[in-house]
Short mmCIF file of C-alpha atoms and ligand atoms in Angstrom, two decimals:
data_model
loop_
_atom_site.label_atom_id
_atom_site.label_comp_id
_atom_site.label_asym_id
_atom_site.label_seq_id
_atom_site.Cartn_x
_atom_site.Cartn_y
_atom_site.Cartn_z
CA UNK A 1 -44.20 -1.03 33.90
CA UNK A 2 -46.62 -0.95 36.83
CA UNK A 3 -45.63 -2.77 39.96
CA UNK A 4 -48.41 -5.25 40.83
CA UNK A 5 -47.35 -5.40 44.46
CA UNK A 6 -47.91 -1.72 45.04
CA UNK A 7 -51.35 -1.28 43.56
CA UNK A 8 -53.03 -1.51 46.94
CA UNK A 9 -51.03 1.50 48.02
CA UNK A 10 -51.77 3.60 44.99
CA UNK A 11 -55.51 3.11 44.64
CA UNK A 12 -57.29 5.09 47.30
CA UNK A 13 -59.47 3.39 49.89
CA UNK A 14 -63.12 4.33 49.72
CA UNK A 15 -64.55 6.77 52.26
CA UNK A 16 -67.08 4.94 54.41
CA UNK A 17 -70.43 6.08 55.84
CA UNK A 18 -70.06 7.44 59.35
CA UNK A 19 -71.30 10.02 61.82
CA UNK A 20 -69.07 13.07 62.06
CA UNK A 21 -69.21 14.61 65.54
CA UNK A 22 -67.82 18.15 65.54
CA UNK A 23 -66.72 19.56 68.90
CA UNK A 24 -66.82 23.34 68.79
CA UNK A 25 -69.79 23.31 66.42
CA UNK A 26 -70.76 26.93 66.98
CA UNK A 27 -67.29 28.17 66.02
CA UNK A 28 -65.99 29.80 62.87
CA UNK A 29 -64.16 26.75 61.58
CA UNK A 30 -67.32 24.64 61.58
CA UNK A 31 -69.35 27.33 59.84
CA UNK A 32 -66.78 28.57 57.34
CA UNK A 33 -64.83 25.44 56.52
CA UNK A 34 -66.10 22.10 57.81
CA UNK A 35 -69.79 22.19 56.96
CA UNK A 36 -69.24 23.93 53.58
CA UNK A 37 -66.62 21.24 52.81
CA UNK A 38 -69.11 18.47 53.62
CA UNK A 39 -71.80 20.27 51.61
CA UNK A 40 -69.53 20.57 48.57
CA UNK A 41 -68.66 16.90 48.81
CA UNK A 42 -72.40 16.21 48.76
CA UNK A 43 -72.78 18.46 45.69
CA UNK A 44 -70.01 16.58 43.90
CA UNK A 45 -71.55 13.23 44.88
CA UNK A 46 -68.41 12.33 46.84
CA UNK A 47 -69.91 12.15 50.31
CA UNK A 48 -70.62 8.54 51.22
CA UNK A 49 -74.37 7.95 51.55
CA UNK A 50 -75.64 7.97 55.10
CA UNK A 51 -73.08 10.41 56.52
CA UNK A 52 -74.56 12.23 59.51
CA UNK A 53 -73.18 15.35 61.15
CA UNK A 54 -73.62 16.04 64.83
CA UNK A 55 -72.53 19.42 66.15
CA UNK A 56 -71.43 19.39 69.81
CA UNK A 57 -71.15 22.71 71.64
CA UNK A 58 -72.05 24.51 74.84
CA UNK A 59 -74.59 27.02 73.59
CA UNK A 60 -78.29 26.06 73.79
CA UNK A 61 -79.65 25.63 70.25
CA UNK A 62 -82.24 23.57 68.46
CA UNK A 63 -81.37 21.58 65.34
CA UNK A 64 -83.30 24.17 63.33
CA UNK A 65 -81.35 27.12 64.77
CA UNK A 66 -78.07 25.36 64.18
CA UNK A 67 -79.02 24.58 60.58
CA UNK A 68 -80.12 28.16 59.87
CA UNK A 69 -76.80 29.55 61.11
CA UNK A 70 -74.89 27.09 58.94
CA UNK A 71 -77.00 27.92 55.89
CA UNK A 72 -76.38 31.66 56.23
CA UNK A 73 -72.63 31.19 56.09
CA UNK A 74 -72.72 28.45 53.47
CA UNK A 75 -74.50 30.83 51.12
CA UNK A 76 -71.56 33.21 51.43
CA UNK A 77 -68.58 30.87 51.37
CA UNK A 78 -69.46 27.64 49.55
CA UNK A 79 -67.02 26.90 46.71
CA UNK A 80 -69.72 25.75 44.32
CA UNK A 81 -72.38 28.25 45.39
CA UNK A 82 -75.51 27.33 47.32
CA UNK A 83 -78.19 25.16 45.74
CA UNK A 84 -81.35 25.31 47.83
CA UNK A 85 -82.56 21.87 46.74
CA UNK A 86 -79.27 20.13 47.49
CA UNK A 87 -78.92 22.02 50.77
CA UNK A 88 -82.38 21.01 51.94
CA UNK A 89 -81.51 17.31 51.45
CA UNK A 90 -78.04 17.74 52.94
CA UNK A 91 -79.21 19.62 56.01
CA UNK A 92 -81.46 16.74 57.04
CA UNK A 93 -78.28 14.91 58.06
CA UNK A 94 -77.23 17.67 60.51
CA UNK A 95 -78.12 17.62 64.21
CA UNK A 96 -77.05 19.51 67.30
CA UNK A 97 -76.01 18.26 70.72
CA UNK A 98 -75.73 20.73 73.58
CA UNK A 99 -73.27 19.96 76.37
CA UNK A 100 -70.36 21.41 78.30
CA UNK A 101 -67.10 19.88 77.06
CA UNK A 102 -66.26 19.01 80.66
CA UNK A 103 -69.57 17.32 81.54
CA UNK A 104 -69.21 13.52 81.52
CA UNK A 105 -72.99 13.21 81.37
CA UNK A 106 -73.14 15.06 78.09
CA UNK A 107 -70.97 12.34 76.54
CA UNK A 108 -73.24 9.58 77.85
CA UNK A 109 -76.12 11.37 76.16
CA UNK A 110 -73.96 11.72 73.05
CA UNK A 111 -73.32 7.97 73.06
CA UNK A 112 -77.05 7.28 73.25
CA UNK A 113 -77.73 9.74 70.43
CA UNK A 114 -75.07 8.13 68.24
CA UNK A 115 -76.62 4.71 68.84
CA UNK A 116 -80.01 6.11 67.77
CA UNK A 117 -78.49 7.57 64.62
CA UNK A 118 -76.88 4.23 63.80
CA UNK A 119 -80.14 2.39 64.35
CA UNK A 120 -82.05 4.83 62.11
CA UNK A 121 -79.41 4.59 59.43
CA UNK A 122 -79.53 0.84 59.82
CA UNK A 123 -75.82 0.95 59.20
CA UNK A 124 -72.58 0.41 60.95
CA UNK A 125 -71.42 2.58 63.78
CA UNK A 126 -68.41 4.30 62.23
CA UNK A 127 -67.60 7.52 64.09
CA UNK A 128 -65.35 10.40 63.20
CA UNK A 129 -64.77 12.78 66.13
CA UNK A 130 -63.53 16.18 65.00
CA UNK A 131 -61.99 18.16 67.87
CA UNK A 132 -62.30 21.76 66.72
CA UNK A 133 -63.07 23.47 70.03
CA UNK A 134 -60.85 26.01 71.79
CA UNK A 135 -57.60 24.15 72.55
CA UNK A 136 -58.01 24.31 76.33
CA UNK A 137 -60.81 21.72 75.99
CA UNK A 138 -58.89 19.19 73.87
CA UNK A 139 -57.87 17.08 76.90
CA UNK A 140 -61.36 17.11 78.43
CA UNK A 141 -62.99 16.11 75.18
CA UNK A 142 -60.61 13.22 74.60
CA UNK A 143 -60.81 11.96 78.18
CA UNK A 144 -64.59 12.21 78.22
CA UNK A 145 -64.91 10.35 74.91
CA UNK A 146 -62.92 7.58 76.53
CA UNK A 147 -65.01 7.77 79.70
CA UNK A 148 -68.16 7.19 77.65
CA UNK A 149 -66.50 4.33 75.75
CA UNK A 150 -66.78 6.29 72.51
CA UNK A 151 -63.14 5.74 71.66
CA UNK A 152 -63.95 2.07 71.11
CA UNK A 153 -65.68 1.05 67.92
CA UNK A 154 -68.27 -1.72 67.62
CA UNK A 155 -66.92 -4.87 65.93
CA UNK A 156 -66.28 -4.26 62.24
CA UNK A 157 -66.51 -0.48 62.69
CA UNK A 158 -64.07 2.29 63.41
CA UNK A 159 -63.76 5.29 65.75
CA UNK A 160 -61.29 7.95 64.61
CA UNK A 161 -60.34 11.36 65.89
CA UNK A 162 -59.27 14.45 63.97
CA UNK A 163 -57.44 16.99 66.12
CA UNK A 164 -57.36 20.59 64.91
CA UNK A 165 -54.53 22.99 65.41
CA UNK A 166 -52.96 24.36 67.48
CA UNK A 167 -51.43 21.03 68.39
CA UNK A 168 -49.76 22.35 71.54
CA UNK A 169 -48.03 25.64 72.04
CA UNK A 170 -44.55 24.18 72.47
CA UNK A 171 -42.85 20.78 72.56
CA UNK A 172 -43.91 19.98 76.13
CA UNK A 173 -47.60 20.75 75.56
CA UNK A 174 -47.57 18.89 72.23
CA UNK A 175 -46.03 15.85 73.92
CA UNK A 176 -48.65 16.05 76.63
CA UNK A 177 -51.45 16.28 74.06
CA UNK A 178 -49.95 13.37 72.17
CA UNK A 179 -50.02 11.32 75.35
CA UNK A 180 -53.65 12.17 75.97
CA UNK A 181 -54.59 11.43 72.36
CA UNK A 182 -52.73 8.15 72.28
CA UNK A 183 -54.18 7.09 75.65
CA UNK A 184 -57.57 7.51 74.05
CA UNK A 185 -57.15 6.55 70.40
CA UNK A 186 -54.55 4.41 68.67
CA UNK A 187 -52.08 6.29 66.49
CA UNK A 188 -53.60 4.70 63.37
CA UNK A 189 -56.97 6.27 64.32
CA UNK A 190 -55.48 9.71 65.10
CA UNK A 191 -55.55 12.39 62.42
CA UNK A 192 -53.66 15.60 63.25
CA UNK A 193 -54.98 17.97 60.66
CA UNK A 194 -52.83 20.48 58.81
CA UNK A 195 -55.03 21.95 56.14
CA UNK A 196 -52.05 22.99 54.01
CA UNK A 197 -51.46 19.31 53.25
CA UNK A 198 -54.94 19.14 51.74
CA UNK A 199 -54.28 21.98 49.32
CA UNK A 200 -54.16 20.72 45.74
CA UNK A 201 -50.76 22.22 44.98
CA UNK A 202 -49.21 20.85 48.14
CA UNK A 203 -50.42 17.39 47.11
CA UNK A 204 -49.00 17.99 43.66
CA UNK A 205 -45.51 18.57 45.05
CA UNK A 206 -44.87 14.84 45.28
CA UNK A 207 -46.30 14.29 41.82
CA UNK A 208 -44.18 17.07 40.35
CA UNK A 209 -41.05 15.66 41.92
CA UNK A 210 -41.58 11.94 41.51
CA UNK A 211 -43.83 11.50 38.47
CA UNK A 212 -41.57 13.58 36.22
CA UNK A 213 -38.07 12.50 35.37
CA UNK A 214 -36.60 15.93 34.65
CA UNK A 215 -36.68 17.48 38.13
CA UNK A 216 -35.38 14.88 40.54
CA UNK A 217 -31.87 14.59 39.03
CA UNK A 218 -31.49 18.35 39.58
CA UNK A 219 -33.18 18.46 42.99
CA UNK A 220 -30.05 18.78 45.14
CA UNK A 221 -27.18 20.99 46.19
CA UNK A 222 -25.28 20.45 42.93
CA UNK A 223 -27.92 22.35 40.97
CA UNK A 224 -30.07 24.30 43.41
CA UNK A 225 -28.73 27.46 44.97
CA UNK A 226 -31.55 28.30 47.38
CA UNK A 227 -35.25 27.69 48.01
CA UNK A 228 -37.78 30.22 49.27
CA UNK A 229 -41.19 29.62 50.79
CA UNK A 230 -43.37 32.72 51.07
CA UNK A 231 -46.73 32.93 52.73
CA UNK A 232 -48.14 36.43 52.48
CA UNK A 233 -51.46 37.53 53.94
CA UNK A 234 -53.10 40.91 53.53
CA UNK A 235 -55.48 40.47 56.47
CA UNK A 236 -54.59 41.61 59.97
CA UNK A 237 -56.47 40.85 63.18
CA UNK A 238 -60.05 41.20 61.93
CA UNK A 239 -62.96 39.47 63.68
CA UNK A 240 -61.38 39.44 67.13
CA UNK A 241 -58.49 37.21 66.02
CA UNK A 242 -56.01 39.38 67.91
CA UNK A 243 -56.88 37.63 71.18
CA UNK A 244 -55.63 34.27 69.92
CA UNK A 245 -52.92 35.59 67.64
CA UNK A 246 -51.19 37.78 70.19
CA UNK A 247 -50.55 34.67 72.31
CA UNK A 248 -49.31 32.72 69.32
CA UNK A 249 -47.47 34.78 66.69
CA UNK A 250 -46.47 33.97 63.12
CA UNK A 251 -43.87 31.37 64.05
CA UNK A 252 -46.22 29.16 66.04
CA UNK A 253 -49.36 29.94 64.04
CA UNK A 254 -48.01 29.16 60.58
CA UNK A 255 -44.36 28.08 60.50
CA UNK A 256 -44.45 25.23 63.03
CA UNK A 257 -47.18 23.50 61.08
CA UNK A 258 -48.09 24.60 57.56
CA UNK A 259 -44.79 25.95 56.34
CA UNK A 260 -42.55 23.26 57.84
CA UNK A 261 -44.91 20.71 56.27
CA UNK A 262 -44.39 22.35 52.87
CA UNK A 263 -40.66 22.38 53.49
CA UNK A 264 -40.73 18.65 54.27
CA UNK A 265 -42.52 17.87 51.01
CA UNK A 266 -40.04 19.93 49.01
CA UNK A 267 -36.95 18.55 50.68
CA UNK A 268 -37.77 14.90 51.47
CA UNK A 269 -36.21 11.87 49.82
CA UNK A 270 -38.45 9.78 47.55
CA UNK A 271 -40.58 7.56 49.80
CA UNK A 272 -40.51 3.80 49.28
CA UNK A 273 -44.26 3.81 48.65
CA UNK A 274 -47.30 6.06 48.96
CA UNK A 275 -48.52 4.62 52.24
CA UNK A 276 -49.11 7.05 55.10
CA UNK A 277 -46.00 5.89 56.93
CA UNK A 278 -43.92 5.61 53.77
CA UNK A 279 -44.44 9.32 53.11
CA UNK A 280 -44.32 10.48 56.74
CA UNK A 281 -41.11 8.53 57.43
CA UNK A 282 -39.37 10.67 54.82
CA UNK A 283 -40.95 13.95 55.88
CA UNK A 284 -39.91 13.53 59.48
CA UNK A 285 -36.30 12.92 58.45
CA UNK A 286 -36.22 16.43 56.97
CA UNK A 287 -37.42 17.91 60.25
CA UNK A 288 -34.85 15.87 62.16
CA UNK A 289 -32.11 17.16 59.88
CA UNK A 290 -32.89 20.84 60.44
CA UNK A 291 -29.92 22.63 61.90
CA UNK A 292 -31.09 23.86 65.27
CA UNK A 293 -30.89 27.58 66.02
CA UNK A 294 -30.35 26.78 69.66
CA UNK A 295 -28.59 29.87 71.00
CA UNK A 296 -29.73 33.50 71.05
CA UNK A 297 -26.78 34.33 68.75
CA UNK A 298 -27.90 31.78 66.15
CA UNK A 299 -31.48 32.97 66.41
CA UNK A 300 -30.42 36.60 65.97
CA UNK A 301 -28.37 35.63 62.91
CA UNK A 302 -30.99 33.43 61.22
CA UNK A 303 -34.43 34.64 62.23
CA UNK A 304 -36.09 38.04 61.84
CA UNK A 305 -39.24 38.89 63.75
CA UNK A 306 -41.34 41.93 63.04
CA UNK A 307 -44.60 43.78 63.60
CA UNK A 308 -46.39 46.06 61.16
CA UNK A 309 -46.99 49.70 61.89
CA UNK A 310 -49.99 51.60 60.52
CA UNK A 311 -50.12 51.71 56.74
CA UNK A 312 -52.33 51.03 53.72
CA UNK A 313 -53.47 47.70 52.31
CA UNK A 314 -55.30 47.88 48.98
CA UNK A 315 -55.57 51.64 49.43
CA UNK A 316 -57.35 51.30 52.79
CA UNK A 317 -55.70 52.70 55.94
CA UNK A 318 -55.07 49.99 58.54
CA UNK A 319 -53.78 50.18 62.13
CA UNK A 320 -50.43 48.93 63.32
CA UNK A 321 -50.22 45.52 64.98
CA UNK A 322 -50.07 46.95 68.50
CA UNK A 323 -53.18 49.02 67.84
CA UNK A 324 -55.23 46.05 66.62
CA UNK A 325 -58.31 44.90 68.53
CA UNK A 326 -57.40 42.56 71.45
CA UNK A 327 -53.66 42.98 70.95
CA UNK A 328 -51.52 44.13 73.88
CA UNK A 329 -50.31 47.69 73.13
CA UNK A 330 -46.86 46.57 74.33
CA UNK A 331 -47.02 43.23 72.59
CA UNK A 332 -43.76 41.46 71.74
CA UNK A 333 -45.55 38.96 69.46
CA UNK A 334 -44.37 38.76 65.88
CA UNK A 335 -46.87 39.25 63.06
CA UNK A 336 -44.08 38.60 60.55
CA UNK A 337 -41.19 36.18 60.60
CA UNK A 338 -38.39 35.38 58.17
CA UNK A 339 -35.98 32.49 58.69
CA UNK A 340 -32.94 30.95 57.13
CA UNK A 341 -33.01 27.16 57.54
CA UNK A 342 -30.29 24.65 56.80
CA UNK A 343 -31.06 20.97 56.25
CA UNK A 344 -28.01 18.94 57.13
CA UNK A 345 -28.29 16.05 54.70
CA UNK A 346 -26.16 15.02 51.73
CA UNK A 347 -28.79 16.25 49.33
CA UNK A 348 -29.10 19.73 50.80
CA UNK A 349 -25.68 20.41 52.24
CA UNK A 350 -24.97 24.14 51.92
CA UNK A 351 -28.35 25.07 50.36
CA UNK A 352 -30.19 27.72 52.37
CA UNK A 353 -33.97 27.48 52.61
CA UNK A 354 -35.78 30.70 53.47
CA UNK A 355 -39.26 30.96 54.90
CA UNK A 356 -41.14 34.23 55.33
CA UNK A 357 -44.66 34.69 56.62
CA UNK A 358 -46.46 37.87 57.46
CA UNK A 359 -49.81 39.46 58.10
CA UNK A 360 -50.72 42.77 56.41
CA UNK A 361 -48.44 42.28 53.44
CA UNK A 362 -49.67 43.67 50.09
CA UNK A 363 -51.59 40.54 49.05
CA UNK A 364 -52.54 36.98 49.90
CA UNK A 365 -50.25 34.53 48.18
CA UNK A 366 -48.32 31.40 49.08
CA UNK A 367 -45.59 30.04 46.86
CA UNK A 368 -42.42 27.99 46.83
CA UNK A 369 -39.60 29.07 44.55
CA UNK A 370 -36.68 26.83 43.69
CA UNK A 371 -33.72 28.86 42.46
CA UNK A 372 -31.25 26.96 40.31
CA UNK A 373 -27.58 27.82 40.01
CA UNK A 374 -26.36 30.19 37.33
CA UNK A 375 -24.94 28.47 34.26
CA UNK A 376 -21.13 28.45 34.01
CA UNK A 377 -19.74 31.88 33.30
CA UNK A 378 -18.73 31.26 29.71
CA UNK A 379 -20.25 31.99 26.27
CA UNK A 380 -22.73 34.73 27.15
CA UNK A 381 -20.63 36.47 29.72
CA UNK A 382 -19.39 39.06 27.29
CA UNK A 383 -22.94 40.32 26.70
CA UNK A 384 -23.87 43.48 28.57
CA UNK A 385 -25.35 42.20 31.83
CA UNK A 386 -24.31 38.59 31.13
CA UNK A 387 -27.04 36.00 31.55
CA UNK A 388 -30.11 37.70 33.06
CA UNK A 389 -30.90 35.59 36.10
CA UNK A 390 -31.04 31.86 36.65
CA UNK A 391 -33.78 29.27 36.28
CA UNK A 392 -36.50 29.51 38.88
CA UNK A 393 -39.24 26.94 39.34
CA UNK A 394 -42.22 28.50 41.11
CA UNK A 395 -44.93 26.40 42.68
CA UNK A 396 -47.93 28.61 43.41
CA UNK A 397 -49.80 27.09 46.32
CA UNK A 398 -52.50 29.79 46.24
CA UNK A 399 -54.19 31.70 44.67
CA UNK A 400 -53.98 30.99 40.92
CA UNK A 401 -52.58 27.54 41.67
CA UNK A 402 -49.95 26.47 39.20
CA UNK A 403 -46.32 26.03 38.32
CA UNK A 404 -44.02 28.22 36.29
CA UNK A 405 -40.47 27.87 35.09
CA UNK A 406 -38.33 30.85 34.38
CA UNK A 407 -35.85 30.40 31.56
CA UNK A 408 -33.55 32.60 29.57
CA UNK A 409 -34.32 33.15 25.91
CA UNK A 410 -32.92 35.08 22.99
CA UNK A 411 -34.96 38.14 22.07
CA UNK A 412 -35.97 37.66 18.44
CA UNK A 413 -33.92 39.89 16.14
CA UNK A 414 -30.62 40.16 14.45
CA UNK A 415 -28.59 40.91 17.55
CA UNK A 416 -27.91 38.57 20.46
CA UNK A 417 -29.85 39.84 23.43
CA UNK A 418 -31.16 37.68 26.26
CA UNK A 419 -34.26 37.99 28.37
CA UNK A 420 -35.99 35.83 30.98
CA UNK A 421 -39.23 34.18 29.83
CA UNK A 422 -41.77 32.07 31.68
CA UNK A 423 -43.36 28.70 30.97
CA UNK A 424 -46.57 28.77 32.92
CA UNK A 425 -49.15 26.18 33.92
CA UNK A 426 -52.39 27.24 35.63
CA UNK A 427 -54.66 24.63 37.20
CA UNK A 428 -57.77 26.62 36.36
CA UNK A 429 -57.12 26.74 32.60
CA UNK A 430 -55.51 23.30 32.25
CA UNK A 431 -58.19 21.41 34.12
CA UNK A 432 -61.07 23.84 33.69
CA UNK A 433 -62.46 23.39 37.19
CA UNK A 434 -61.87 24.76 40.64
CA UNK A 435 -59.79 22.68 43.04
CA UNK A 436 -61.61 21.24 46.03
CA UNK A 437 -61.04 23.00 49.33
CA UNK A 438 -58.35 21.40 51.49
CA UNK A 439 -60.90 20.34 54.12
CA UNK A 440 -62.93 18.42 51.53
CA UNK A 441 -60.03 16.17 50.66
CA UNK A 442 -58.93 15.74 54.27
CA UNK A 443 -62.39 14.86 55.59
CA UNK A 444 -62.78 12.24 52.87
CA UNK A 445 -59.33 10.83 53.64
CA UNK A 446 -60.21 10.47 57.31
CA UNK A 447 -63.44 8.67 56.33
CA UNK A 448 -61.33 6.40 54.14
CA UNK A 449 -58.74 5.75 56.85
CA UNK A 450 -55.91 7.34 54.89
CA UNK A 451 -53.60 9.37 57.13
CA UNK A 452 -51.00 10.28 54.49
CA UNK A 453 -51.98 13.94 54.47
CA UNK A 454 -52.11 14.23 58.27
CA UNK A 455 -49.18 14.90 60.58
CA UNK A 456 -47.79 12.03 62.60
CA UNK A 457 -46.86 12.35 66.24
CA UNK A 458 -43.10 12.52 65.60
CA UNK A 459 -43.48 15.15 62.87
CA UNK A 460 -45.38 17.48 65.16
CA UNK A 461 -42.85 17.02 67.96
CA UNK A 462 -39.79 17.48 65.72
CA UNK A 463 -41.28 20.69 64.34
CA UNK A 464 -41.86 21.99 67.87
CA UNK A 465 -38.30 21.09 68.87
CA UNK A 466 -37.02 23.44 66.16
CA UNK A 467 -39.51 26.21 66.95
CA UNK A 468 -39.00 26.01 70.73
CA UNK A 469 -35.35 27.10 70.53
CA UNK A 470 -36.36 30.24 68.66
CA UNK A 471 -39.27 31.06 70.96
CA UNK A 472 -37.06 30.53 74.00
CA UNK A 473 -34.31 32.78 72.65
CA UNK A 474 -36.85 35.52 71.90
CA UNK A 475 -38.44 35.15 75.28
CA UNK A 476 -35.22 35.11 77.25
CA UNK A 477 -33.39 37.80 75.32
CA UNK A 478 -36.24 40.30 75.52
CA UNK A 479 -35.50 43.24 73.32
CA UNK A 480 -31.86 42.34 72.78
CA UNK A 481 -33.18 40.36 69.79
CA UNK A 482 -35.02 43.28 68.22
CA UNK A 483 -38.59 43.36 66.98
CA UNK A 484 -38.25 44.85 63.50
CA UNK A 485 -40.98 47.02 61.99
CA UNK A 486 -42.50 47.49 58.55
CA UNK A 487 -45.34 49.58 57.17
CA UNK A 488 -48.54 47.57 56.79
CA UNK A 489 -49.01 46.98 53.06
CA UNK A 490 -45.27 46.73 52.34
CA UNK A 491 -43.26 43.54 51.76
CA UNK A 492 -41.81 43.26 55.25
CA UNK A 493 -38.90 44.75 57.19
CA UNK A 494 -35.52 45.67 55.76
CA UNK A 495 -33.94 43.24 58.24
CA UNK A 496 -35.55 40.36 56.31
CA UNK A 497 -34.03 41.71 53.09
CA UNK A 498 -30.68 41.85 54.81
CA UNK A 499 -31.04 38.22 55.94
CA UNK A 500 -31.06 36.97 52.35
CA UNK A 501 -28.74 39.69 51.08
CA UNK A 502 -26.05 38.40 53.44
CA UNK A 503 -26.05 35.22 51.32
CA UNK A 504 -26.07 37.16 48.06
CA UNK A 505 -29.82 36.79 47.35
CA UNK A 506 -33.03 38.81 47.27
CA UNK A 507 -36.58 37.73 48.06
CA UNK A 508 -38.55 36.79 44.99
CA UNK A 509 -41.08 39.45 44.03
CA UNK A 510 -44.59 38.03 44.05
C1 BG6 B 601 -54.47 29.17 59.89
C2 BG6 B 601 -53.85 30.29 60.70
O1 BG6 B 601 -53.99 27.92 60.32
O2 BG6 B 601 -54.13 29.34 58.53
C3 BG6 B 601 -54.28 31.64 60.17
O3 BG6 B 601 -54.23 30.16 62.05
C4 BG6 B 601 -54.01 31.75 58.70
O4 BG6 B 601 -53.61 32.68 60.88
C5 BG6 B 601 -54.59 30.55 57.97
O5 BG6 B 601 -54.57 32.95 58.24
C6 BG6 B 601 -54.17 30.57 56.51
O6 BG6 B 601 -54.83 29.57 55.81
P1 BG6 B 601 -55.12 29.75 54.26
O7 BG6 B 601 -55.64 28.43 53.82
O8 BG6 B 601 -56.11 30.86 54.13
O9 BG6 B 601 -53.81 30.11 53.64
#
């Protein structure tokens, strides 16, 4: 029976017309992700009418030049292809504003421009500020928005801010950024984006767990032996990424945010409702319950860091990490990390969670696998080999989004022989359409004022608390916590295999 008191929380608020101001408008993210996402929303008829886009960046450009650059990339990357007629209507809503991020004057001019846009639209002055510049400008942008009064909305309107990653480089810088953000915008108007939360399969995790009755009773240490989260990438440091990456590394770049967010969704308790805080209250409890690897000994025992050496990916020779463009030849930054995590709650007591993430692995794939315990050792034990493996529920985040369940079955025939089989669900075939890009959903949610799929202040800080101990141990112990190596194009270092082997497991083969 539906609960009449909760309907307001289940039905989604409607995205409202607004002007989206993108800081860092000449960057890759704007061209490859943000504008194509807005375009695809327009194609699907989901973009509220009257949405305007204003790119803010330092480089001198006319509106026309800005639009041409966006079009070139949209043609290549747009999910639904590029329709010239739709684009020509859509592009009318895009403008460019040239200013230094640090120039207070530029923000006064921005304010005047936004007022003009509102007047032309004849609508309300809702504003969505998207901070996607290089991180060293985040503070300046926020302070200058406040200086120009742009953090305040006109009566009946809203002013919201989306802050891109990296949200700090450690706990102290994240806390500082949180202070700056919250001095400028209220927490309810702050949207810390983590695009993994916008991925269709990540959103489906809650549905899988809480809209089906068969999983939740088994979702605990009585039935689950271990859980693995794998995020494999075949790319290395193309396009000058080495400069950023070598200062960050796999742990900060992917684990602190995307992969700990996935972990929270897998491990959290059922929320009391689907409100932003209802869900985030439960996610943050998972992060708070992580056992801290707070000594170099614990880090050495539970975390493996590695770099790739030269090898082959898809048959093409690729350089080793230290030979990559803009990477220090003596770099001690990890391009691969594998961790054992323990969540000290009643539900997960004694269940290891493993996360591994690496660049230059054989393919791009992200998945979560839930490994159930073996059935009791009776009945089929006398068969050669016993029962072949246990049940594994695999949630494929990307590509080929879907869910599969591994079971054991009898091989048809007169003798009793067992073999694992797979029940498989693919989004593409079941729903017959491609999933929207993560940024499409997240931009719409911000326009609708729904922060459920954005990280809250305490989540970001708890995640950094966990990561900081590991970074500190690596930093302080130098090479006494070794940097393992693996051939580019292989599945990671042997040390990562040993990490799970010590608990009696192997990594799932993707
Ligand atoms: C970004 C990281 O946040 O996520 C990149 O900075 C990474 O290093 C990317 O490649 C992965 O995103 P996706 O959606 O392609 O899995």
